[in-house]
Amino acid sequence: MIGDKKVLFSGMQATGNLTLGNYLGALQNWVKLSDEYECFYSVVDLHSITVRQDPAELRSRARKLLTLYIAAGLDPEKNCIYYQSHVSGHCELAWILNCFTYMGELNRMTQFKDKSAKHADNINAGLFTYPVLMAADILLYQADVVPVGKDQLQHLEITRDIAQRFNAIYGDVFTIPEPYLGKSGAKIMSLQDPAKKMSKSDENVNASIYLMDDPDTIMRKFKRAVTDSEGCVRYSESQPGIMNLMDIYSACTGKSAAEIEKEFDGKGYGDFKMAVGESVVSVLKPLQDRFEDLQKDKAYIDGIIKNNAEKAEYYSLKTLRKVQKKVGFPERIR
Ligand code: TYM
């Protein structure tokens, strides 16, 4: 708790072009929860270097992502929006937690298996211990809740395991975090292959809606979205393409699956796809406009980066000092 509020932590990588999946699975929920919790939203640049990055590009993307958090509606006066690399406690706690995490646990992580298959020439130790750094992010702020998409649930599970293991040895040091999944949008699939998650790294540009896509591009991608030959808008496992479009429409409009089925009863896929596209444009266009405006205000963004790094550091140190003491490091002499 901070004051009378529970704590929320979440983060996003500044690698690749953010997709509608990132927005509906995470960012949109962050905004919804931001009044209720004391929130920490990090641009997790330490995680990004587990795969090779161009330094200038990483810096530029990280700044854009931080700006996008604000453009999406997170008030930086109330929410702590900051770069992970500005708070050294993340790495320090990650080291300690590494010593409480088993190789076997990390070996089971599906994201590690996927990423090492994709980057076979660079299977580094950071990629392997990535979930431990993620656990450190969350536990450092004693987070109660972590809003993420479904693909991150396994990492949340290992975070809880590490925290419980640590608490069992040293007493109640860490709050055990709960994941938060939105009602719809927790797993947005590729528009070209509904068996695959919509991903920043998909080579087929028609598979993903990028947050900065202009309205024409968005409409064109939805027109081309893969559906089926059933011809009716129904929420059914046998129609994964339609299910995905319904999830997107539901997350953008707040309508339930039953309401959507009713709305499109007797109508063709063409009408449905147009409506989905328009609902996405109406969510993304204001965000894009705010982003363009904010980007011009360098001094304002710089101020946020400075102030929030200090705020994050303050809270991170409270946990870090406690953990250091528990494991037996000598006290500092002032
Ligand atoms: P990242 O950067 O891959 O994704 C950011 C967030 O977007 C969600 N997401 C999706 N949700 C629904 N459908 C999709 N197709 C989709 N694609 C991505 C992700 O679930 C995530 O919530 N390891 C994390 C970043 C991280 C983190 C943390 C998150 C680092 N430390 C601590 C929470 C707490 C990652 O790479 O997310």
PDB file of C-alpha atoms in Angstrom, residues 41 43 62-63 65-71 74-83 86-87 294-295 297-313:
ATOM      1  CA  TYR A  41       4.241   2.298 -15.492  1.00  0.00           C
ATOM      2  CA  VAL A  43       9.294   1.652 -20.195  1.00  0.00           C
ATOM      3  CA  ALA A  62      11.762   4.432 -25.537  1.00  0.00           C
ATOM      4  CA  ARG A  63      10.973   8.131 -25.520  1.00  0.00           C
ATOM      5  CA  LEU A  65       6.694   4.864 -25.771  1.00  0.00           C
ATOM      6  CA  LEU A  66       6.876   7.002 -22.659  1.00  0.00           C
ATOM      7  CA  THR A  67       5.082   9.781 -24.560  1.00  0.00           C
ATOM      8  CA  LEU A  68       2.496   7.295 -25.757  1.00  0.00           C
ATOM      9  CA  TYR A  69       1.669   6.254 -22.200  1.00  0.00           C
ATOM     10  CA  ILE A  70       0.681   9.858 -21.550  1.00  0.00           C
ATOM     11  CA  ALA A  71      -1.114  10.203 -24.889  1.00  0.00           C
ATOM     12  CA  LEU A  74      -2.215   8.258 -18.102  1.00  0.00           C
ATOM     13  CA  ASP A  75      -1.746  11.404 -16.073  1.00  0.00           C
ATOM     14  CA  PRO A  76       2.007  11.644 -15.348  1.00  0.00           C
ATOM     15  CA  GLU A  77       1.359  13.782 -12.277  1.00  0.00           C
ATOM     16  CA  LYS A  78      -0.534  10.914 -10.668  1.00  0.00           C
ATOM     17  CA  ASN A  79       1.038   7.869 -12.318  1.00  0.00           C
ATOM     18  CA  CYS A  80       4.725   7.180 -12.088  1.00  0.00           C
ATOM     19  CA  ILE A  81       5.801   6.893 -15.724  1.00  0.00           C
ATOM     20  CA  TYR A  82       9.523   6.256 -16.011  1.00  0.00           C
ATOM     21  CA  TYR A  83      12.397   4.406 -17.681  1.00  0.00           C
ATOM     22  CA  HIS A  86      16.872   5.065 -14.587  1.00  0.00           C
ATOM     23  CA  VAL A  87      16.203   3.105 -11.404  1.00  0.00           C
ATOM     24  CA  LEU A 294       2.941  15.950 -26.739  1.00  0.00           C
ATOM     25  CA  GLN A 295       5.991  15.023 -28.754  1.00  0.00           C
ATOM     26  CA  ASP A 297       6.759  19.640 -25.917  1.00  0.00           C
ATOM     27  CA  LYS A 298      10.282  18.506 -25.118  1.00  0.00           C
ATOM     28  CA  ALA A 299      10.615  20.377 -21.829  1.00  0.00           C
ATOM     29  CA  TYR A 300       7.368  18.930 -20.476  1.00  0.00           C
ATOM     30  CA  ILE A 301       8.380  15.341 -21.275  1.00  0.00           C
ATOM     31  CA  ASP A 302      11.883  15.907 -19.872  1.00  0.00           C
ATOM     32  CA  GLY A 303      10.360  17.149 -16.615  1.00  0.00           C
ATOM     33  CA  ILE A 304       8.231  14.036 -16.311  1.00  0.00           C
ATOM     34  CA  ILE A 305      11.206  11.782 -16.965  1.00  0.00           C
ATOM     35  CA  LYS A 306      13.215  13.493 -14.241  1.00  0.00           C
ATOM     36  CA  ASN A 307      10.523  13.744 -11.565  1.00  0.00           C
ATOM     37  CA  ASN A 308       9.120  10.287 -12.015  1.00  0.00           C
ATOM     38  CA  ALA A 309      12.527   8.593 -11.988  1.00  0.00           C
ATOM     39  CA  GLU A 310      13.079  10.202  -8.582  1.00  0.00           C
ATOM     40  CA  LYS A 311       9.688   9.049  -7.352  1.00  0.00           C
ATOM     41  CA  ALA A 312      10.263   5.483  -8.573  1.00  0.00           C
ATOM     42  CA  GLU A 313      13.703   5.449  -7.030  1.00  0.00           C
TER      43      GLU A 313
END
